[in-house]
PDB file of C-alpha atoms in Angstrom:
ATOM      1  CA  UNK A 601      65.197 320.752  97.389  1.00 97.00           C
ATOM      2  CA  UNK A 602      64.548 319.683  93.797  1.00 98.00           C
ATOM      3  CA  UNK A 603      63.910 322.255  91.061  1.00 99.00           C
ATOM      4  CA  UNK A 604      62.816 321.577  87.493  1.00 99.00           C
ATOM      5  CA  UNK A 605      63.590 323.870  84.541  1.00 99.00           C
ATOM      6  CA  UNK A 606      61.800 323.638  81.189  1.00 99.00           C
ATOM      7  CA  UNK A 607      63.689 325.564  78.508  1.00 99.00           C
ATOM      8  CA  UNK A 608      62.208 327.052  75.344  1.00 98.00           C
ATOM      9  CA  UNK A 609      63.867 329.490  72.950  1.00 98.00           C
ATOM     10  CA  UNK A 610      61.305 331.984  71.570  1.00 98.00           C
ATOM     11  CA  UNK A 611      61.255 333.947  74.826  1.00 98.00           C
ATOM     12  CA  UNK A 612      65.032 334.345  75.074  1.00 98.00           C
ATOM     13  CA  UNK A 613      66.476 337.873  74.913  1.00 98.00           C
ATOM     14  CA  UNK A 614      67.692 338.628  71.386  1.00 98.00           C
ATOM     15  CA  UNK A 615      65.485 336.010  69.687  1.00 98.00           C
ATOM     16  CA  UNK A 616      62.815 337.412  67.355  1.00 98.00           C
ATOM     17  CA  UNK A 617      62.766 335.485  64.060  1.00 98.00           C
ATOM     18  CA  UNK A 618      61.846 332.073  62.738  1.00 97.00           C
ATOM     19  CA  UNK A 619      65.387 331.698  61.420  1.00 98.00           C
ATOM     20  CA  UNK A 620      66.764 331.950  64.945  1.00 98.00           C
ATOM     21  CA  UNK A 621      64.605 329.099  66.270  1.00 98.00           C
ATOM     22  CA  UNK A 622      65.115 326.723  63.327  1.00 98.00           C
ATOM     23  CA  UNK A 623      68.224 324.488  63.211  1.00 97.00           C
ATOM     24  CA  UNK A 624      70.541 324.661  60.231  1.00 96.00           C
ATOM     25  CA  UNK A 625      71.841 328.227  60.116  1.00 96.00           C
ATOM     26  CA  UNK A 626      74.248 330.555  61.912  1.00 97.00           C
ATOM     27  CA  UNK A 627      71.494 332.623  63.520  1.00 98.00           C
ATOM     28  CA  UNK A 628      70.118 329.480  65.192  1.00 98.00           C
ATOM     29  CA  UNK A 629      73.577 328.565  66.486  1.00 98.00           C
ATOM     30  CA  UNK A 630      73.816 331.997  68.091  1.00 98.00           C
ATOM     31  CA  UNK A 631      70.307 331.711  69.550  1.00 98.00           C
ATOM     32  CA  UNK A 632      70.917 328.304  71.123  1.00 98.00           C
ATOM     33  CA  UNK A 633      73.929 329.752  72.929  1.00 98.00           C
ATOM     34  CA  UNK A 634      71.783 332.585  74.246  1.00 98.00           C
ATOM     35  CA  UNK A 635      69.217 329.972  75.331  1.00 99.00           C
ATOM     36  CA  UNK A 636      71.853 327.908  77.142  1.00 98.00           C
ATOM     37  CA  UNK A 637      73.186 331.012  78.900  1.00 98.00           C
ATOM     38  CA  UNK A 638      69.711 331.961  80.211  1.00 99.00           C
ATOM     39  CA  UNK A 639      69.181 328.419  81.488  1.00 99.00           C
ATOM     40  CA  UNK A 640      72.558 328.594  83.234  1.00 99.00           C
ATOM     41  CA  UNK A 641      71.471 331.837  84.895  1.00 99.00           C
ATOM     42  CA  UNK A 642      68.336 330.083  86.186  1.00 99.00           C
ATOM     43  CA  UNK A 643      70.462 327.209  87.488  1.00 99.00           C
ATOM     44  CA  UNK A 644      72.836 329.609  89.245  1.00 98.00           C
ATOM     45  CA  UNK A 645      69.908 331.414  90.850  1.00 99.00           C
ATOM     46  CA  UNK A 646      68.298 328.152  91.924  1.00 99.00           C
ATOM     47  CA  UNK A 647      71.515 327.037  93.593  1.00 98.00           C
ATOM     48  CA  UNK A 648      71.826 330.401  95.352  1.00 98.00           C
ATOM     49  CA  UNK A 649      68.246 330.029  96.545  1.00 98.00           C
ATOM     50  CA  UNK A 650      68.919 326.635  98.121  1.00 98.00           C
ATOM     51  CA  UNK A 651      68.227 324.047  95.422  1.00 98.00           C
ATOM     52  CA  UNK A 652      70.106 320.791  95.971  1.00 98.00           C
ATOM     53  CA  UNK A 653      68.984 319.009  92.786  1.00 98.00           C
ATOM     54  CA  UNK A 654      68.157 320.569  89.408  1.00 99.00           C
ATOM     55  CA  UNK A 655      66.778 318.875  86.314  1.00 99.00           C
ATOM     56  CA  UNK A 656      66.656 320.734  82.980  1.00 99.00           C
ATOM     57  CA  UNK A 657      64.472 319.632  80.061  1.00 99.00           C
ATOM     58  CA  UNK A 658      65.146 320.917  76.534  1.00 98.00           C
ATOM     59  CA  UNK A 659      61.629 321.777  75.355  1.00 98.00           C
ATOM     60  CA  UNK A 660      62.005 323.484  71.980  1.00 98.00           C
ATOM     61  CA  UNK A 661      61.350 321.880  68.585  1.00 96.00           C
ATOM     62  CA  UNK A 662      63.737 318.951  68.127  1.00 96.00           C
ATOM     63  CA  UNK A 663      64.603 319.248  71.835  1.00 98.00           C
ATOM     64  CA  UNK A 664      68.302 319.141  70.977  1.00 98.00           C
ATOM     65  CA  UNK A 665      69.049 322.842  71.392  1.00 98.00           C
ATOM     66  CA  UNK A 666      70.857 323.238  74.711  1.00 98.00           C
ATOM     67  CA  UNK A 667      74.617 322.743  74.587  1.00 98.00           C
ATOM     68  CA  UNK A 668      75.503 319.982  77.077  1.00 98.00           C
ATOM     69  CA  UNK A 669      79.168 320.953  77.261  1.00 98.00           C
ATOM     70  CA  UNK A 670      78.209 324.498  78.259  1.00 98.00           C
ATOM     71  CA  UNK A 671      75.500 323.599  80.795  1.00 98.00           C
ATOM     72  CA  UNK A 672      76.124 324.449  84.443  1.00 98.00           C
ATOM     73  CA  UNK A 673      77.361 321.301  86.216  1.00 98.00           C
ATOM     74  CA  UNK A 674      74.835 321.641  89.041  1.00 98.00           C
ATOM     75  CA  UNK A 675      72.083 320.402  86.696  1.00 98.00           C
ATOM     76  CA  UNK A 676      71.214 317.244  84.829  1.00 98.00           C
ATOM     77  CA  UNK A 677      69.806 317.535  81.301  1.00 98.00           C
ATOM     78  CA  UNK A 678      67.060 315.793  79.322  1.00 98.00           C
ATOM     79  CA  UNK A 679      67.489 316.005  75.534  1.00 98.00           C
ATOM     80  CA  UNK A 680      65.629 314.529  72.561  1.00 98.00           C
ATOM     81  CA  UNK A 681      62.139 313.564  71.491  1.00 96.00           C
ATOM     82  CA  UNK A 682      59.629 311.971  71.564  1.00 95.00           C
ATOM     83  CA  UNK A 683      59.472 311.617  75.332  1.00 96.00           C
ATOM     84  CA  UNK A 684      56.681 311.212  77.900  1.00 95.00           C
ATOM     85  CA  UNK A 685      55.003 314.522  78.840  1.00 97.00           C
ATOM     86  CA  UNK A 686      57.072 316.406  76.259  1.00 97.00           C
ATOM     87  CA  UNK A 687      58.023 319.822  77.624  1.00 98.00           C
ATOM     88  CA  UNK A 688      57.776 318.632  81.246  1.00 98.00           C
ATOM     89  CA  UNK A 689      59.397 315.223  80.768  1.00 98.00           C
ATOM     90  CA  UNK A 690      60.946 313.962  83.983  1.00 98.00           C
ATOM     91  CA  UNK A 691      58.933 316.197  86.313  1.00 98.00           C
ATOM     92  CA  UNK A 692      58.078 314.250  89.467  1.00 98.00           C
ATOM     93  CA  UNK A 693      55.749 314.795  92.427  1.00 98.00           C
ATOM     94  CA  UNK A 694      57.666 316.255  95.319  1.00 98.00           C
ATOM     95  CA  UNK A 695      59.586 318.707  93.140  1.00 98.00           C
ATOM     96  CA  UNK A 696      59.634 322.089  94.897  1.00 98.00           C
ATOM     97  CA  UNK A 697      58.903 324.096  91.775  1.00 98.00           C
ATOM     98  CA  UNK A 698      59.074 324.513  88.000  1.00 99.00           C
ATOM     99  CA  UNK A 699      60.802 327.304  86.114  1.00 99.00           C
ATOM    100  CA  UNK A 700      59.741 328.039  82.526  1.00 99.00           C
ATOM    101  CA  UNK A 701      62.663 329.818  80.852  1.00 99.00           C
ATOM    102  CA  UNK A 702      62.443 331.373  77.386  1.00 98.00           C
ATOM    103  CA  UNK A 703      58.700 330.752  76.940  1.00 98.00           C
ATOM    104  CA  UNK A 704      56.227 332.621  74.722  1.00 98.00           C
ATOM    105  CA  UNK A 705      52.565 333.544  74.278  1.00 98.00           C
ATOM    106  CA  UNK A 706      49.922 331.155  72.988  1.00 98.00           C
ATOM    107  CA  UNK A 707      48.715 330.837  69.396  1.00 98.00           C
ATOM    108  CA  UNK A 708      46.973 333.836  67.807  1.00 97.00           C
ATOM    109  CA  UNK A 709      47.971 336.114  70.669  1.00 97.00           C
ATOM    110  CA  UNK A 710      50.340 339.064  70.719  1.00 98.00           C
ATOM    111  CA  UNK A 711      53.959 338.235  71.416  1.00 98.00           C
ATOM    112  CA  UNK A 712      57.211 337.159  69.806  1.00 98.00           C
ATOM    113  CA  UNK A 713      56.757 333.976  67.725  1.00 98.00           C
ATOM    114  CA  UNK A 714      53.542 333.185  69.619  1.00 98.00           C
ATOM    115  CA  UNK A 715      52.166 329.686  69.065  1.00 98.00           C
ATOM    116  CA  UNK A 716      50.915 326.658  70.980  1.00 98.00           C
ATOM    117  CA  UNK A 717      53.029 323.495  70.616  1.00 98.00           C
ATOM    118  CA  UNK A 718      52.827 323.398  66.816  1.00 97.00           C
ATOM    119  CA  UNK A 719      52.391 326.603  64.825  1.00 96.00           C
ATOM    120  CA  UNK A 720      51.396 324.669  61.707  1.00 97.00           C
ATOM    121  CA  UNK A 721      48.683 322.618  63.391  1.00 98.00           C
ATOM    122  CA  UNK A 722      47.010 324.499  66.251  1.00 98.00           C
ATOM    123  CA  UNK A 723      45.068 327.752  66.419  1.00 98.00           C
ATOM    124  CA  UNK A 724      43.628 327.397  69.926  1.00 98.00           C
ATOM    125  CA  UNK A 725      43.821 324.824  72.713  1.00 98.00           C
ATOM    126  CA  UNK A 726      41.041 324.949  75.309  1.00 98.00           C
ATOM    127  CA  UNK A 727      40.793 322.785  78.446  1.00 97.00           C
ATOM    128  CA  UNK A 728      37.479 322.866  80.327  1.00 95.00           C
ATOM    129  CA  UNK A 729      36.666 326.173  78.665  1.00 94.00           C
ATOM    130  CA  UNK A 730      40.009 327.790  79.524  1.00 96.00           C
ATOM    131  CA  UNK A 731      42.263 328.734  76.609  1.00 97.00           C
ATOM    132  CA  UNK A 732      45.828 327.728  77.395  1.00 98.00           C
ATOM    133  CA  UNK A 733      49.215 327.959  75.732  1.00 98.00           C
ATOM    134  CA  UNK A 734      52.230 325.805  76.404  1.00 98.00           C
ATOM    135  CA  UNK A 735      53.003 327.194  79.862  1.00 98.00           C
ATOM    136  CA  UNK A 736      49.338 326.945  80.841  1.00 98.00           C
ATOM    137  CA  UNK A 737      48.847 323.375  79.654  1.00 98.00           C
ATOM    138  CA  UNK A 738      52.061 322.086  81.141  1.00 98.00           C
ATOM    139  CA  UNK A 739      51.680 324.206  84.266  1.00 98.00           C
ATOM    140  CA  UNK A 740      48.273 322.605  84.785  1.00 98.00           C
ATOM    141  CA  UNK A 741      49.893 319.184  84.511  1.00 98.00           C
ATOM    142  CA  UNK A 742      52.468 320.223  87.120  1.00 98.00           C
ATOM    143  CA  UNK A 743      49.662 321.444  89.361  1.00 98.00           C
ATOM    144  CA  UNK A 744      47.824 318.162  88.951  1.00 96.00           C
ATOM    145  CA  UNK A 745      50.794 316.351  90.516  1.00 97.00           C
ATOM    146  CA  UNK A 746      51.180 319.036  93.190  1.00 98.00           C
ATOM    147  CA  UNK A 747      54.078 321.059  91.772  1.00 98.00           C
ATOM    148  CA  UNK A 748      53.851 324.871  91.425  1.00 98.00           C
ATOM    149  CA  UNK A 749      55.245 326.979  88.603  1.00 99.00           C
ATOM    150  CA  UNK A 750      57.533 329.411  90.406  1.00 99.00           C
ATOM    151  CA  UNK A 751      59.212 331.366  87.586  1.00 99.00           C
ATOM    152  CA  UNK A 752      58.426 332.344  84.002  1.00 99.00           C
ATOM    153  CA  UNK A 753      60.638 334.308  81.610  1.00 99.00           C
ATOM    154  CA  UNK A 754      59.898 335.720  78.173  1.00 98.00           C
ATOM    155  CA  UNK A 755      58.460 338.853  76.607  1.00 98.00           C
ATOM    156  CA  UNK A 756      55.995 341.340  78.101  1.00 98.00           C
ATOM    157  CA  UNK A 757      52.999 339.839  76.276  1.00 98.00           C
ATOM    158  CA  UNK A 758      53.779 336.418  77.696  1.00 98.00           C
ATOM    159  CA  UNK A 759      54.037 337.905  81.184  1.00 98.00           C
ATOM    160  CA  UNK A 760      50.618 339.551  80.825  1.00 98.00           C
ATOM    161  CA  UNK A 761      49.044 336.313  79.586  1.00 98.00           C
ATOM    162  CA  UNK A 762      50.529 334.300  82.458  1.00 98.00           C
ATOM    163  CA  UNK A 763      49.700 336.711  85.290  1.00 98.00           C
ATOM    164  CA  UNK A 764      46.119 335.441  85.842  1.00 98.00           C
ATOM    165  CA  UNK A 765      47.229 331.790  85.792  1.00 98.00           C
ATOM    166  CA  UNK A 766      50.367 332.076  87.917  1.00 98.00           C
ATOM    167  CA  UNK A 767      49.902 335.251  89.985  1.00 98.00           C
ATOM    168  CA  UNK A 768      52.463 334.260  92.622  1.00 98.00           C
ATOM    169  CA  UNK A 769      55.245 333.149  90.268  1.00 98.00           C
ATOM    170  CA  UNK A 770      58.305 335.297  89.633  1.00 98.00           C
ATOM    171  CA  UNK A 771      58.007 336.962  86.205  1.00 98.00           C
ATOM    172  CA  UNK A 772      61.080 337.973  84.230  1.00 98.00           C
ATOM    173  CA  UNK A 773      60.532 340.202  81.185  1.00 98.00           C
ATOM    174  CA  UNK A 774      63.584 340.193  78.908  1.00 98.00           C
ATOM    175  CA  UNK A 775      62.046 341.948  75.885  1.00 98.00           C
ATOM    176  CA  UNK A 776      59.011 343.959  74.802  1.00 98.00           C
ATOM    177  CA  UNK A 777      57.213 342.764  71.693  1.00 98.00           C
ATOM    178  CA  UNK A 778      56.842 345.287  68.874  1.00 98.00           C
ATOM    179  CA  UNK A 779      55.067 342.700  66.720  1.00 97.00           C
ATOM    180  CA  UNK A 780      55.216 338.978  66.110  1.00 97.00           C
ATOM    181  CA  UNK A 781      58.800 339.126  64.900  1.00 98.00           C
ATOM    182  CA  UNK A 782      60.249 342.313  66.349  1.00 98.00           C
ATOM    183  CA  UNK A 783      61.136 343.325  69.893  1.00 98.00           C
ATOM    184  CA  UNK A 784      63.024 345.764  72.070  1.00 98.00           C
ATOM    185  CA  UNK A 785      65.215 343.561  74.255  1.00 98.00           C
ATOM    186  CA  UNK A 786      67.580 344.131  77.148  1.00 98.00           C
ATOM    187  CA  UNK A 787      71.188 343.036  76.698  1.00 98.00           C
ATOM    188  CA  UNK A 788      71.626 339.280  77.158  1.00 98.00           C
ATOM    189  CA  UNK A 789      73.801 339.902  80.223  1.00 98.00           C
ATOM    190  CA  UNK A 790      71.032 341.977  81.793  1.00 98.00           C
ATOM    191  CA  UNK A 791      68.467 339.279  80.994  1.00 98.00           C
ATOM    192  CA  UNK A 792      70.681 336.693  82.715  1.00 98.00           C
ATOM    193  CA  UNK A 793      71.082 338.892  85.776  1.00 98.00           C
ATOM    194  CA  UNK A 794      67.306 339.285  86.029  1.00 98.00           C
ATOM    195  CA  UNK A 795      66.711 335.549  85.622  1.00 99.00           C
ATOM    196  CA  UNK A 796      69.424 334.664  88.142  1.00 99.00           C
ATOM    197  CA  UNK A 797      68.004 337.017  90.787  1.00 98.00           C
ATOM    198  CA  UNK A 798      64.395 335.957  90.159  1.00 99.00           C
ATOM    199  CA  UNK A 799      65.325 332.262  90.277  1.00 99.00           C
ATOM    200  CA  UNK A 800      66.909 332.677  93.703  1.00 99.00           C
ATOM    201  CA  UNK A 801      63.804 334.468  94.984  1.00 98.00           C
ATOM    202  CA  UNK A 802      61.542 331.850  93.430  1.00 99.00           C
ATOM    203  CA  UNK A 803      63.296 328.950  95.145  1.00 98.00           C
ATOM    204  CA  UNK A 804      63.172 330.710  98.511  1.00 98.00           C
ATOM    205  CA  UNK A 805      59.432 331.350  98.029  1.00 98.00           C
ATOM    206  CA  UNK A 806      58.538 328.020  96.424  1.00 98.00           C
ATOM    207  CA  UNK A 807      56.777 326.555  99.470  1.00 98.00           C
ATOM    208  CA  UNK A 808      54.367 329.498  99.560  1.00 98.00           C
ATOM    209  CA  UNK A 809      53.395 329.361  95.854  1.00 98.00           C
ATOM    210  CA  UNK A 810      50.270 327.267  95.185  1.00 98.00           C
ATOM    211  CA  UNK A 811      50.057 324.862  92.226  1.00 98.00           C
ATOM    212  CA  UNK A 812      47.881 325.907  89.270  1.00 98.00           C
ATOM    213  CA  UNK A 813      44.910 323.694  88.457  1.00 96.00           C
ATOM    214  CA  UNK A 814      42.389 323.965  85.631  1.00 94.00           C
ATOM    215  CA  UNK A 815      38.950 324.738  87.081  1.00 87.00           C
ATOM    216  CA  UNK A 816      36.662 321.674  87.079  1.00 80.00           C
ATOM    217  CA  UNK A 817      33.802 321.430  84.634  1.00 81.00           C
ATOM    218  CA  UNK A 818      31.283 321.198  87.427  1.00 71.00           C
ATOM    219  CA  UNK A 819      29.668 317.942  86.345  1.00 73.00           C
ATOM    220  CA  UNK A 820      32.254 315.612  87.842  1.00 68.00           C
ATOM    221  CA  UNK A 821      33.421 314.507  84.388  1.00 69.00           C
ATOM    222  CA  UNK A 822      37.069 314.319  83.267  1.00 85.00           C
ATOM    223  CA  UNK A 823      38.797 317.100  81.382  1.00 91.00           C
ATOM    224  CA  UNK A 824      37.389 318.212  78.061  1.00 93.00           C
ATOM    225  CA  UNK A 825      39.993 319.172  75.484  1.00 96.00           C
ATOM    226  CA  UNK A 826      38.970 321.266  72.475  1.00 97.00           C
ATOM    227  CA  UNK A 827      41.500 322.058  69.763  1.00 98.00           C
ATOM    228  CA  UNK A 828      40.970 324.470  66.899  1.00 98.00           C
ATOM    229  CA  UNK A 829      43.118 323.210  64.053  1.00 98.00           C
ATOM    230  CA  UNK A 830      44.583 325.605  61.512  1.00 98.00           C
ATOM    231  CA  UNK A 831      42.675 324.123  58.564  1.00 98.00           C
ATOM    232  CA  UNK A 832      39.756 321.787  57.831  1.00 98.00           C
ATOM    233  CA  UNK A 833      42.246 319.278  56.406  1.00 98.00           C
ATOM    234  CA  UNK A 834      44.015 319.098  59.760  1.00 98.00           C
ATOM    235  CA  UNK A 835      40.653 318.672  61.489  1.00 98.00           C
ATOM    236  CA  UNK A 836      39.853 315.879  59.013  1.00 98.00           C
ATOM    237  CA  UNK A 837      43.015 314.157  60.193  1.00 98.00           C
ATOM    238  CA  UNK A 838      42.279 314.701  63.881  1.00 98.00           C
ATOM    239  CA  UNK A 839      38.731 313.396  63.484  1.00 97.00           C
ATOM    240  CA  UNK A 840      40.127 309.994  62.495  1.00 97.00           C
ATOM    241  CA  UNK A 841      40.847 309.397  66.188  1.00 97.00           C
ATOM    242  CA  UNK A 842      37.916 307.172  67.257  1.00 96.00           C
ATOM    243  CA  UNK A 843      37.091 309.069  70.469  1.00 95.00           C
ATOM    244  CA  UNK A 844      37.216 312.510  68.830  1.00 97.00           C
ATOM    245  CA  UNK A 845      34.152 314.653  68.160  1.00 97.00           C
ATOM    246  CA  UNK A 846      34.036 317.151  65.288  1.00 98.00           C
ATOM    247  CA  UNK A 847      32.460 320.395  66.523  1.00 98.00           C
ATOM    248  CA  UNK A 848      32.838 322.488  63.357  1.00 98.00           C
ATOM    249  CA  UNK A 849      35.067 322.506  60.245  1.00 98.00           C
ATOM    250  CA  UNK A 850      38.242 323.187  62.249  1.00 98.00           C
ATOM    251  CA  UNK A 851      37.495 322.227  65.871  1.00 98.00           C
ATOM    252  CA  UNK A 852      37.630 318.825  67.515  1.00 98.00           C
ATOM    253  CA  UNK A 853      36.887 317.678  71.052  1.00 97.00           C
ATOM    254  CA  UNK A 854      38.688 314.902  72.894  1.00 95.00           C
ATOM    255  CA  UNK A 855      38.037 313.449  76.349  1.00 92.00           C
ATOM    256  CA  UNK A 856      40.929 313.317  78.811  1.00 93.00           C
ATOM    257  CA  UNK A 857      40.971 311.681  82.222  1.00 92.00           C
ATOM    258  CA  UNK A 858      43.929 313.829  83.306  1.00 94.00           C
ATOM    259  CA  UNK A 859      46.138 316.678  82.147  1.00 96.00           C
ATOM    260  CA  UNK A 860      48.753 314.069  81.285  1.00 96.00           C
ATOM    261  CA  UNK A 861      46.217 312.502  78.908  1.00 95.00           C
ATOM    262  CA  UNK A 862      45.346 315.917  77.458  1.00 96.00           C
ATOM    263  CA  UNK A 863      49.021 316.579  76.756  1.00 97.00           C
ATOM    264  CA  UNK A 864      49.240 313.138  75.180  1.00 97.00           C
ATOM    265  CA  UNK A 865      46.468 314.064  72.734  1.00 97.00           C
ATOM    266  CA  UNK A 866      48.080 317.433  71.964  1.00 98.00           C
ATOM    267  CA  UNK A 867      51.451 315.859  71.226  1.00 97.00           C
ATOM    268  CA  UNK A 868      49.886 313.023  69.234  1.00 96.00           C
ATOM    269  CA  UNK A 869      47.984 315.459  67.014  1.00 97.00           C
ATOM    270  CA  UNK A 870      51.104 317.567  66.621  1.00 97.00           C
ATOM    271  CA  UNK A 871      53.020 314.529  65.361  1.00 96.00           C
ATOM    272  CA  UNK A 872      50.133 313.433  63.093  1.00 97.00           C
ATOM    273  CA  UNK A 873      50.007 316.870  61.462  1.00 97.00           C
ATOM    274  CA  UNK A 874      53.415 316.230  59.891  1.00 95.00           C
ATOM    275  CA  UNK A 875      51.681 313.979  57.353  1.00 95.00           C
ATOM    276  CA  UNK A 876      49.933 317.042  55.880  1.00 96.00           C
ATOM    277  CA  UNK A 877      52.750 319.534  56.149  1.00 90.00           C
TER     278      UNK A 877
END
């Protein structure tokens, strides 16, 4: 049984500030160790639940956060960027389930360090009328290839946002948001215990958890991706893409034949936005 783990950092117990998620300081070095430990707990739980193959993808920022020499040996690790499908790089049809460890709420929502893909660039990402954050967008891609999301961990606001999209997935709450950059968290050891136990349950239940799919538009057309940029200047940049449509000063629309294509547009615009940062 193959299990896939996508690892972010904002939803890790003990992480609350921008300093902790940005390389180049001691707080980040501490946070990446906490991140690695939570991923190891998910791996241990997956093995206990019956997983025979585990692939971990580092999905935060530079995607060089997890410590390879401290990773549980039962898993293989994908590091670095850019890479196809970004946060779900390497996910293949036939995988029993996806675990999203250390994830967070979408842009402009409550929750610790909430954002969608790029906090500088994006205010909202909407697919076929459904507003989605990172877990939603990538979970929809997984569903498109027949793979369910079976576990999500992060803060309480993230759990509430994900419940309607992934009602059958195991939810692990490791902290309660008191604001965008403050939280009441359980001890890291307690968070790991919760993740380990939930991961084992998730693997045992994986075959009964349905994949998530974005509802169709109803007209038989491909996906419609609408992105609200964080400034008119960013929308100016996005509108240079020949197939884009400018809906208002900050919103653009892009066609997408699949969720993989939608993610391609999101990641392309994220990279383009660096020219204005």
